[in-house]
Amino acid sequence: MKVTIQPSGLKGAIQAPASKSSMQRACAAALLRKGKTVIQNPGHSNDDKAALQIMQDLGATVTSNEGDYMVQSQGVSPVSEEIFCGESGLSIRMFTPLAALSFQRIIVTGEGSLVNRPMHFFDLVFPQLGVDITSNENKLPLQIKGPLRPLDIKVDGSLSSQFLTGLLLAYASATEEEVEGKPSITITVDSLTSKPYIDLTLDVMQRFGLQVPVNNEYREFTFKTGFPQQQADEVVYTVEGDWSGAAFLLVAGAIAGPLTVRGLDISSTQADRRILDALMMANAGMATDTKGIHLVPTEMRGFNFDATDCPDLFPPLVALASYCKGTTSIKGVSRLAHKESNRALTLQEEFDKMGVDIELDGDIMRIRPGKLVKGADVESHHDHRIAMACAVAALRADSETVIDDAEAVNKSYPDFFNDLEKMGVNLSSDTKIRLI
């Protein structure tokens, strides 16, 4: 699908999309929880749909009622020999350890960029926990057979915190029973990245009555053994607004507002809440109150920002920096290689077409905007965040911008282009905007 965006202003108020980070973790916790869960404000992205299907393949039943999801589960009890994760990195890293709680042999598959992402974490860790695993040279598909036995273990957290999220959830379930001779079990972590996402995982575990480990400065996570779930008739969980998707809306408002973004929790543990820090550093016209976050265009300046713990902010930050006077430096480039595309190189390639110079210097990205952002023909590289970054940068470009493979936004924010259009953006496409 190609979307053409004419230089446009934004006006009005928009509700932030549902957080897929929150939604997918809720699906995993609802699977582990023995009883009924109500998930309110659920997401409907492709990644959310993958998580919903996986939890059903692993034994939960899910029904829809007036927009909410009703989940019944008695823990992991697979009804399928395969789980399909689509292109969701979080789903494969989080649900694979949960599938390993079962005695059943399970095949774990995915598609698109996911088939090329490294999965050596599982090849290294699972045999230490009694799980049989075979992989395609550390990539998909995986074949696993548990059950996972919780033991003291040391893991590398440098590639992604999502692997640790999966282990934490699996250990919370596996330590419900006594472990002979072990009153407690510890996961030791080296070089953990994206710590705020672990905070989100622990928060979801607490809300669902799962055991929350003692967190020793993100280096050790200690579980008691023989620790049953906290019982309640049902858990009602409301999925947060998504700071990752809303970051593009907030930047759009700073470039081409006025715009108000509603439905975001200022105190959220989501890592991408730090977009507010970047906007303040850039001198964006921003105010917050009980009605939402309000943005108006102002003269903005280049800024220095460390995105190591929030690498998904790179694309909206590049769009923001394209309209800032002076050079912007962003740290954390090493976190971008194993995304839906190699995001550092992809951002450099596509924003060069729009007249924005991006220099990659080790772990630092430097953005030097031209006098004007140029309209151009750009490609998403089937990366949802690249498509959205180019769309936001196009709002005040000197001519129209055409985004190829724009349907990539369905991975996380299927209503993105619809929402822009509602706010007054002049855009068109060669097919239906929303393809899910």
Tab-separated table of C-alpha atoms in Angstrom:
chain	number	residue	atom	x	y	z
A	1	MET	CA	0.000	0.000	0.000
A	2	LYS	CA	1.228	3.479	-0.885
A	3	VAL	CA	0.137	6.471	1.178
A	4	THR	CA	0.625	9.992	-0.157
A	5	ILE	CA	0.839	12.813	2.366
A	6	GLN	CA	0.489	16.459	1.407
A	7	PRO	CA	2.043	19.082	3.697
A	8	SER	CA	-0.656	19.544	6.329
A	9	GLY	CA	-1.445	20.894	9.751
A	10	LEU	CA	-3.062	19.030	12.624
A	11	LYS	CA	-5.860	20.216	14.841
A	12	GLY	CA	-7.982	18.622	17.544
A	13	ALA	CA	-7.688	15.866	20.141
A	14	ILE	CA	-6.881	12.194	19.682
A	15	GLN	CA	-6.939	9.155	21.972
A	16	ALA	CA	-3.632	7.316	22.285
A	17	PRO	CA	-3.701	3.747	20.941
A	18	ALA	CA	-3.635	0.818	23.356
A	19	SER	CA	-0.160	-0.241	24.440
A	20	LYS	CA	0.951	-3.506	22.855
A	21	SER	CA	3.638	-3.808	25.544
A	22	SER	CA	0.900	-3.728	28.186
A	23	MET	CA	-1.575	-5.792	26.150
A	24	GLN	CA	0.785	-8.667	25.351
A	25	ARG	CA	2.053	-8.915	28.921
A	26	ALA	CA	-1.558	-9.014	30.103
A	27	CYS	CA	-2.210	-11.922	27.722
A	28	ALA	CA	0.751	-13.846	29.140
A	29	ALA	CA	-0.233	-13.169	32.754
A	30	ALA	CA	-3.875	-14.084	32.062
A	31	LEU	CA	-2.688	-17.407	30.606
A	32	LEU	CA	-0.686	-18.198	33.746
A	33	ARG	CA	-3.365	-17.029	36.157
A	34	LYS	CA	-5.767	-19.763	37.229
A	35	GLY	CA	-9.204	-18.187	36.929
A	36	LYS	CA	-11.014	-15.400	35.099
A	37	THR	CA	-9.471	-12.238	33.696
A	38	VAL	CA	-11.154	-9.270	32.028
A	39	ILE	CA	-8.890	-7.280	29.691
A	40	GLN	CA	-10.288	-3.805	29.057
A	41	ASN	CA	-9.196	-1.371	26.325
A	42	PRO	CA	-7.462	-4.202	24.428
A	43	GLY	CA	-5.212	-3.530	21.478
A	44	HIS	CA	-5.986	-4.751	17.968
A	45	SER	CA	-2.610	-4.568	16.255
A	46	ASN	CA	-1.110	-7.558	14.478
A	47	ASP	CA	1.208	-8.148	17.439
A	48	ASP	CA	-1.743	-8.067	19.851
A	49	LYS	CA	-3.626	-10.557	17.682
A	50	ALA	CA	-0.613	-12.871	17.705
A	51	ALA	CA	-0.505	-12.798	21.525
A	52	LEU	CA	-4.237	-13.517	21.774
A	53	GLN	CA	-3.921	-16.537	19.498
A	54	ILE	CA	-0.857	-17.879	21.316
A	55	MET	CA	-2.557	-17.761	24.719
A	56	GLN	CA	-5.439	-19.767	23.250
A	57	ASP	CA	-3.062	-22.280	21.658
A	58	LEU	CA	-1.488	-22.697	25.096
A	59	GLY	CA	-4.815	-23.451	26.762
A	60	ALA	CA	-6.712	-20.266	27.623
A	61	THR	CA	-10.213	-19.586	26.320
A	62	VAL	CA	-10.971	-16.064	25.135
A	63	THR	CA	-14.325	-14.465	24.363
A	64	SER	CA	-15.216	-10.896	23.453
A	65	ASN	CA	-17.873	-8.908	25.289
A	66	GLU	CA	-18.640	-5.277	24.441
A	67	GLY	CA	-15.058	-4.593	23.417
A	68	ASP	CA	-13.444	-6.355	26.389
A	69	TYR	CA	-11.774	-9.771	26.367
A	70	MET	CA	-12.876	-12.412	28.886
A	71	VAL	CA	-10.141	-14.952	29.590
A	72	GLN	CA	-10.497	-18.276	31.408
A	73	SER	CA	-7.358	-20.263	32.136
A	74	GLN	CA	-5.968	-22.988	34.356
A	75	GLY	CA	-2.385	-22.300	33.398
A	76	VAL	CA	-0.355	-23.574	30.464
A	77	SER	CA	-2.045	-26.604	28.903
A	78	PRO	CA	-1.359	-26.593	25.144
A	79	VAL	CA	-4.141	-27.482	22.718
A	80	SER	CA	-1.880	-27.071	19.679
A	81	GLU	CA	1.514	-28.444	18.728
A	82	GLU	CA	2.590	-25.089	17.292
A	83	ILE	CA	2.542	-21.453	18.326
A	84	PHE	CA	2.804	-18.807	15.605
A	85	CYS	CA	4.201	-15.449	16.685
A	86	GLY	CA	3.745	-13.480	13.474
A	87	GLU	CA	6.390	-10.741	13.479
A	88	SER	CA	6.143	-10.071	17.213
A	89	GLY	CA	9.520	-10.123	18.932
A	90	LEU	CA	7.929	-9.722	22.363
A	91	SER	CA	5.534	-12.624	21.786
A	92	ILE	CA	8.239	-15.072	20.784
A	93	ARG	CA	10.595	-14.067	23.596
A	94	MET	CA	7.861	-14.034	26.240
A	95	PHE	CA	5.644	-16.984	25.295
A	96	THR	CA	8.403	-19.464	24.387
A	97	PRO	CA	9.442	-19.910	28.065
A	98	LEU	CA	5.759	-20.247	28.969
A	99	ALA	CA	5.261	-22.966	26.341
A	100	ALA	CA	8.295	-24.695	27.869
A	101	LEU	CA	6.373	-25.133	31.142
A	102	SER	CA	4.491	-27.966	29.415
A	103	PHE	CA	5.534	-31.594	28.882
A	104	GLN	CA	4.315	-31.319	25.282
A	105	ARG	CA	6.655	-30.803	22.348
A	106	ILE	CA	5.909	-27.402	20.793
A	107	ILE	CA	7.057	-25.857	17.517
A	108	VAL	CA	7.578	-22.079	17.677
A	109	THR	CA	7.352	-20.202	14.379
A	110	GLY	CA	7.019	-16.690	13.006
A	111	GLU	CA	7.249	-14.752	9.774
A	112	GLY	CA	8.847	-11.733	8.129
A	113	SER	CA	11.787	-10.166	9.920
A	114	LEU	CA	11.252	-12.416	12.948
A	115	VAL	CA	12.688	-15.457	11.161
A	116	ASN	CA	16.061	-13.685	10.951
A	117	ARG	CA	16.226	-12.456	14.534
A	118	PRO	CA	18.746	-14.244	16.792
A	119	MET	CA	17.302	-16.771	19.265
A	120	HIS	CA	20.566	-18.107	20.696
A	121	PHE	CA	19.386	-17.028	24.163
A	122	PHE	CA	17.040	-20.017	24.210
A	123	ASP	CA	19.699	-22.377	22.836
A	124	LEU	CA	21.984	-21.359	25.702
A	125	VAL	CA	19.486	-21.121	28.560
A	126	PHE	CA	16.888	-23.842	27.991
A	127	PRO	CA	19.221	-26.868	28.316
A	128	GLN	CA	20.288	-25.533	31.733
A	129	LEU	CA	16.624	-25.593	32.802
A	130	GLY	CA	15.841	-29.089	31.551
A	131	VAL	CA	14.181	-27.992	28.304
A	132	ASP	CA	15.031	-29.819	25.076
A	133	ILE	CA	15.460	-27.378	22.190
A	134	THR	CA	16.449	-27.489	18.554
A	135	SER	CA	16.696	-24.422	16.344
A	136	ASN	CA	17.644	-23.460	12.826
A	137	GLU	CA	21.177	-22.297	13.647
A	138	ASN	CA	19.930	-20.089	16.509
A	139	LYS	CA	16.955	-18.885	14.478
A	140	LEU	CA	13.377	-19.985	13.841
A	141	PRO	CA	11.724	-22.402	13.834
A	142	LEU	CA	12.300	-23.686	17.363
A	143	GLN	CA	11.230	-27.061	18.725
A	144	ILE	CA	10.994	-27.215	22.510
A	145	LYS	CA	9.950	-29.783	25.087
A	146	GLY	CA	9.730	-29.104	28.805
A	147	PRO	CA	8.878	-28.941	31.501
A	148	LEU	CA	11.081	-26.037	32.483
A	149	ARG	CA	12.688	-26.574	35.911
A	150	PRO	CA	13.427	-23.304	37.738
A	151	LEU	CA	17.058	-23.207	38.861
A	152	ASP	CA	19.608	-20.573	39.808
A	153	ILE	CA	20.858	-19.260	36.496
A	154	LYS	CA	22.898	-16.427	35.019
A	155	VAL	CA	21.735	-14.834	31.758
A	156	ASP	CA	22.844	-12.095	29.373
A	157	GLY	CA	20.402	-9.182	29.232
A	158	SER	CA	22.238	-7.094	26.635
A	159	LEU	CA	20.329	-8.095	23.485
A	160	SER	CA	16.790	-7.557	24.758
A	161	SER	CA	14.993	-7.379	28.094
A	162	GLN	CA	12.148	-9.350	26.489
A	163	PHE	CA	13.969	-12.658	27.029
A	164	LEU	CA	14.134	-11.858	30.741
A	165	THR	CA	10.428	-10.951	30.747
A	166	GLY	CA	9.637	-14.458	29.499
A	167	LEU	CA	11.841	-16.089	32.138
A	168	LEU	CA	10.372	-13.990	34.959
A	169	LEU	CA	6.844	-15.010	34.004
A	170	ALA	CA	7.815	-18.663	33.604
A	171	TYR	CA	9.593	-18.724	36.968
A	172	ALA	CA	6.582	-17.117	38.664
A	173	SER	CA	4.514	-20.094	37.516
A	174	ALA	CA	7.151	-22.801	38.010
A	175	THR	CA	7.946	-21.754	41.595
A	176	GLU	CA	4.358	-22.277	42.741
A	177	GLU	CA	5.521	-25.778	43.681
A	178	GLU	CA	8.272	-26.620	46.144
A	179	VAL	CA	11.723	-27.113	44.630
A	180	GLU	CA	13.595	-29.769	46.601
A	181	GLY	CA	16.270	-28.246	48.803
A	182	LYS	CA	15.740	-24.746	47.389
A	183	PRO	CA	13.714	-22.234	49.441
A	184	SER	CA	14.528	-19.598	46.832
A	185	ILE	CA	15.805	-19.392	43.265
A	186	THR	CA	17.635	-16.484	41.632
A	187	ILE	CA	17.983	-15.278	38.050
A	188	THR	CA	21.221	-13.280	37.777
A	189	VAL	CA	21.399	-10.856	34.846
A	190	ASP	CA	24.410	-9.262	33.169
A	191	SER	CA	24.185	-6.002	31.191
A	192	LEU	CA	20.409	-5.610	31.276
A	193	THR	CA	18.987	-3.146	28.756
A	194	SER	CA	15.560	-1.465	28.714
A	195	LYS	CA	15.043	-1.694	32.469
A	196	PRO	CA	11.712	0.206	32.334
A	197	TYR	CA	10.195	-2.696	30.400
A	198	ILE	CA	11.132	-5.019	33.258
A	199	ASP	CA	9.343	-2.607	35.595
A	200	LEU	CA	6.262	-2.988	33.386
A	201	THR	CA	6.557	-6.792	33.505
A	202	LEU	CA	6.822	-6.815	37.300
A	203	ASP	CA	3.863	-4.444	37.594
A	204	VAL	CA	1.691	-6.725	35.433
A	205	MET	CA	2.763	-9.771	37.459
A	206	GLN	CA	1.729	-8.019	40.664
A	207	ARG	CA	-1.656	-7.004	39.276
A	208	PHE	CA	-2.394	-10.582	38.225
A	209	GLY	CA	-1.483	-12.102	41.589
A	210	LEU	CA	1.676	-13.805	40.333
A	211	GLN	CA	4.756	-13.950	42.523
A	212	VAL	CA	6.884	-10.834	42.045
A	213	PRO	CA	10.567	-11.587	42.652
A	214	VAL	CA	12.813	-9.510	44.872
A	215	ASN	CA	14.614	-7.155	42.490
A	216	ASN	CA	18.208	-6.426	43.503
A	217	GLU	CA	19.101	-3.439	41.303
A	218	TYR	CA	18.164	-5.339	38.111
A	219	ARG	CA	21.112	-7.709	38.665
A	220	GLU	CA	19.300	-10.415	40.617
A	221	PHE	CA	15.661	-11.487	40.682
A	222	THR	CA	14.894	-13.894	43.525
A	223	PHE	CA	11.769	-16.060	43.773
A	224	LYS	CA	10.549	-18.003	46.798
A	225	THR	CA	9.601	-21.589	46.021
A	226	GLY	CA	6.274	-23.079	47.023
A	227	PHE	CA	4.663	-19.670	46.535
A	228	PRO	CA	1.051	-20.036	45.287
A	229	GLN	CA	-0.825	-17.446	43.251
A	230	GLN	CA	-2.824	-14.853	45.144
A	231	GLN	CA	-6.458	-15.811	44.639
A	232	ALA	CA	-9.234	-13.465	43.551
A	233	ASP	CA	-12.592	-14.078	41.878
A	234	GLU	CA	-11.366	-12.258	38.805
A	235	VAL	CA	-8.738	-9.787	37.688
A	236	VAL	CA	-9.811	-6.743	35.696
A	237	TYR	CA	-6.887	-5.225	33.819
A	238	THR	CA	-7.109	-2.053	31.740
A	239	VAL	CA	-4.502	-1.812	28.998
A	240	GLU	CA	-2.618	1.480	29.170
A	241	GLY	CA	-2.365	4.012	26.405
A	242	ASP	CA	0.698	3.336	24.279
A	243	TRP	CA	3.597	5.746	24.699
A	244	SER	CA	5.435	4.095	21.783
A	245	GLY	CA	2.694	4.829	19.266
A	246	ALA	CA	1.703	8.105	20.904
A	247	ALA	CA	5.292	9.362	20.577
A	248	PHE	CA	4.606	9.855	16.865
A	249	LEU	CA	1.427	11.797	17.639
A	250	LEU	CA	3.220	13.995	20.168
A	251	VAL	CA	6.011	14.774	17.712
A	252	ALA	CA	3.417	15.435	14.999
A	253	GLY	CA	1.749	17.947	17.305
A	254	ALA	CA	5.065	19.664	18.013
A	255	ILE	CA	5.737	19.950	14.278
A	256	ALA	CA	2.289	20.685	12.848
A	257	GLY	CA	-0.197	21.145	15.730
A	258	PRO	CA	-2.062	22.269	17.724
A	259	LEU	CA	-2.861	18.760	18.917
A	260	THR	CA	-3.986	17.196	22.193
A	261	VAL	CA	-3.177	13.549	22.926
A	262	ARG	CA	-5.365	11.849	25.523
A	263	GLY	CA	-5.268	8.546	27.378
A	264	LEU	CA	-1.620	8.495	28.465
A	265	ASP	CA	-0.488	7.810	32.025
A	266	ILE	CA	2.223	10.323	32.923
A	267	SER	CA	3.427	7.992	35.708
A	268	SER	CA	3.568	4.910	33.442
A	269	THR	CA	6.481	2.483	33.666
A	270	GLN	CA	6.593	2.327	29.844
A	271	ALA	CA	10.096	3.255	28.692
A	272	ASP	CA	8.859	5.424	25.839
A	273	ARG	CA	7.270	7.880	28.256
A	274	ARG	CA	10.663	9.557	27.982
A	275	ILE	CA	9.514	11.152	24.734
A	276	LEU	CA	8.320	13.927	27.053
A	277	ASP	CA	11.929	14.523	28.151
A	278	ALA	CA	13.070	14.776	24.540
A	279	LEU	CA	10.290	17.214	23.661
A	280	MET	CA	11.267	19.423	26.596
A	281	MET	CA	14.949	19.276	25.594
A	282	ALA	CA	13.943	20.356	22.089
A	283	ASN	CA	11.973	23.331	23.474
A	284	ALA	CA	8.721	21.989	22.021
A	285	GLY	CA	5.535	23.865	22.840
A	286	MET	CA	4.026	21.429	25.317
A	287	ALA	CA	1.720	21.518	28.332
A	288	THR	CA	-0.067	18.820	30.329
A	289	ASP	CA	-3.273	18.826	32.334
A	290	THR	CA	-6.088	16.435	33.206
A	291	LYS	CA	-7.400	16.616	29.639
A	292	GLY	CA	-4.209	15.384	28.029
A	293	ILE	CA	-0.881	16.499	26.596
A	294	HIS	CA	-1.122	19.619	24.454
A	295	LEU	CA	1.358	20.433	21.675
A	296	VAL	CA	1.798	23.552	19.542
A	297	PRO	CA	4.577	24.320	17.038
A	298	THR	CA	7.478	26.456	18.247
A	299	GLU	CA	11.039	27.059	17.118
A	300	MET	CA	12.835	23.951	18.342
A	301	ARG	CA	16.522	23.276	18.966
A	302	GLY	CA	18.767	20.240	18.646
A	303	PHE	CA	19.180	18.087	21.737
A	304	ASN	CA	21.225	15.246	23.239
A	305	PHE	CA	19.313	12.128	24.289
A	306	ASP	CA	20.200	8.639	25.525
A	307	ALA	CA	17.767	6.125	24.002
A	308	THR	CA	19.615	2.992	25.145
A	309	ASP	CA	16.701	1.947	27.367
A	310	CYS	CA	14.026	3.171	24.939
A	311	PRO	CA	15.314	2.325	21.442
A	312	ASP	CA	11.840	2.409	19.883
A	313	LEU	CA	11.998	6.193	20.294
A	314	PHE	CA	14.709	6.544	17.636
A	315	PRO	CA	12.261	6.903	14.694
A	316	PRO	CA	10.026	9.607	16.246
A	317	LEU	CA	13.120	11.363	17.617
A	318	VAL	CA	14.630	11.513	14.134
A	319	ALA	CA	11.384	13.031	12.832
A	320	LEU	CA	11.502	15.557	15.683
A	321	ALA	CA	15.171	16.384	15.086
A	322	SER	CA	14.403	17.039	11.418
A	323	TYR	CA	12.621	20.219	12.542
A	324	CYS	CA	15.131	21.310	15.200
A	325	LYS	CA	17.731	24.010	14.634
A	326	GLY	CA	21.196	22.540	15.017
A	327	THR	CA	22.525	19.035	15.523
A	328	THR	CA	20.756	16.377	17.576
A	329	SER	CA	22.732	13.478	19.073
A	330	ILE	CA	21.026	10.249	20.160
A	331	LYS	CA	22.846	7.464	21.988
A	332	GLY	CA	21.902	3.787	21.737
A	333	VAL	CA	22.419	2.891	18.069
A	334	SER	CA	23.611	-0.584	19.086
A	335	ARG	CA	20.025	-1.406	20.104
A	336	LEU	CA	18.695	-0.947	16.555
A	337	ALA	CA	20.233	-3.799	14.578
A	338	HIS	CA	17.698	-6.524	15.403
A	339	LYS	CA	14.419	-4.684	14.892
A	340	GLU	CA	11.943	-5.061	12.002
A	341	SER	CA	14.725	-3.536	9.923
A	342	ASN	CA	18.230	-2.397	10.776
A	343	ARG	CA	16.703	0.850	11.954
A	344	ALA	CA	19.862	2.941	12.086
A	345	LEU	CA	20.692	2.266	8.434
A	346	THR	CA	17.045	2.474	7.379
A	347	LEU	CA	16.523	5.851	9.054
A	348	GLN	CA	19.725	7.106	7.469
A	349	GLU	CA	18.650	5.937	4.013
A	350	GLU	CA	15.070	7.201	4.063
A	351	PHE	CA	15.639	10.536	5.789
A	352	ASP	CA	18.486	11.290	3.385
A	353	LYS	CA	15.811	11.296	0.679
A	354	MET	CA	14.003	13.957	2.730
A	355	GLY	CA	17.076	16.179	2.976
A	356	VAL	CA	18.070	15.198	6.514
A	357	ASP	CA	21.680	14.156	7.104
A	358	ILE	CA	22.173	11.301	9.573
A	359	GLU	CA	25.668	10.335	10.696
A	360	LEU	CA	26.297	7.030	12.475
A	361	ASP	CA	29.310	7.136	14.775
A	362	GLY	CA	29.555	3.965	16.847
A	363	ASP	CA	26.716	4.072	19.374
A	364	ILE	CA	25.805	7.681	18.491
A	365	MET	CA	23.437	8.953	15.804
A	366	ARG	CA	23.772	12.607	14.798
A	367	ILE	CA	20.938	14.286	12.908
A	368	ARG	CA	21.576	17.476	10.942
A	369	PRO	CA	18.464	18.841	9.235
A	370	GLY	CA	18.566	20.791	6.009
A	371	LYS	CA	16.931	24.182	5.569
A	372	LEU	CA	13.690	22.424	4.637
A	373	VAL	CA	12.451	18.864	4.932
A	374	LYS	CA	11.910	17.630	1.387
A	375	GLY	CA	8.937	15.689	0.145
A	376	ALA	CA	10.127	12.386	-1.301
A	377	ASP	CA	9.274	8.830	-2.271
A	378	VAL	CA	10.266	6.735	0.747
A	379	GLU	CA	9.969	3.090	1.813
A	380	SER	CA	9.028	1.620	5.169
A	381	HIS	CA	11.225	-1.487	4.699
A	382	HIS	CA	8.184	-3.219	6.231
A	383	ASP	CA	9.019	-1.501	9.524
A	384	HIS	CA	6.007	0.077	11.212
A	385	ARG	CA	8.030	2.722	13.027
A	386	ILE	CA	9.865	3.804	9.886
A	387	ALA	CA	6.521	4.286	8.106
A	388	MET	CA	5.202	6.429	10.967
A	389	ALA	CA	8.419	8.455	11.282
A	390	CYS	CA	8.380	9.326	7.584
A	391	ALA	CA	4.693	10.256	7.776
A	392	VAL	CA	5.281	12.628	10.687
A	393	ALA	CA	8.301	14.216	9.007
A	394	ALA	CA	6.194	14.719	5.866
A	395	LEU	CA	3.702	16.998	7.630
A	396	ARG	CA	5.704	20.196	7.058
A	397	ALA	CA	7.776	19.074	4.082
A	398	ASP	CA	8.106	21.297	1.019
A	399	SER	CA	6.050	18.935	-1.172
A	400	GLU	CA	4.156	15.657	-1.068
A	401	THR	CA	5.669	12.492	0.363
A	402	VAL	CA	4.789	8.988	-0.838
A	403	ILE	CA	5.335	6.125	1.620
A	404	ASP	CA	5.584	2.650	0.088
A	405	ASP	CA	4.664	-0.460	2.115
A	406	ALA	CA	2.739	1.809	4.475
A	407	GLU	CA	0.593	-1.086	5.725
A	408	ALA	CA	3.529	-1.967	7.981
A	409	VAL	CA	1.818	0.229	10.613
A	410	ASN	CA	-0.654	-2.626	11.197
A	411	LYS	CA	1.997	-4.314	13.341
A	412	SER	CA	1.501	-1.852	16.187
A	413	TYR	CA	-0.872	1.012	15.276
A	414	PRO	CA	-3.364	0.018	12.565
A	415	ASP	CA	-5.373	3.239	12.936
A	416	PHE	CA	-2.355	5.517	12.512
A	417	PHE	CA	-3.224	6.938	9.100
A	418	ASN	CA	-6.925	7.082	9.961
A	419	ASP	CA	-6.055	9.111	13.049
A	420	LEU	CA	-3.878	11.521	11.066
A	421	GLU	CA	-6.707	12.015	8.605
A	422	LYS	CA	-9.172	12.719	11.429
A	423	MET	CA	-6.827	15.442	12.675
A	424	GLY	CA	-6.843	17.175	9.306
A	425	VAL	CA	-3.909	15.652	7.434
A	426	ASN	CA	-4.418	15.614	3.675
A	427	LEU	CA	-3.528	12.074	2.658
A	428	SER	CA	-4.601	9.433	0.181
A	429	SER	CA	-3.785	5.801	-0.510
A	430	ASP	CA	-3.992	3.342	-3.366
A	431	THR	CA	-6.079	0.964	-1.247
A	432	LYS	CA	-7.966	0.931	2.040
A	433	ILE	CA	-6.004	2.635	4.791
A	434	ARG	CA	-6.682	-0.047	7.385
A	435	LEU	CA	-5.953	-3.537	6.150
A	436	ILE	CA	-6.662	-5.661	9.252
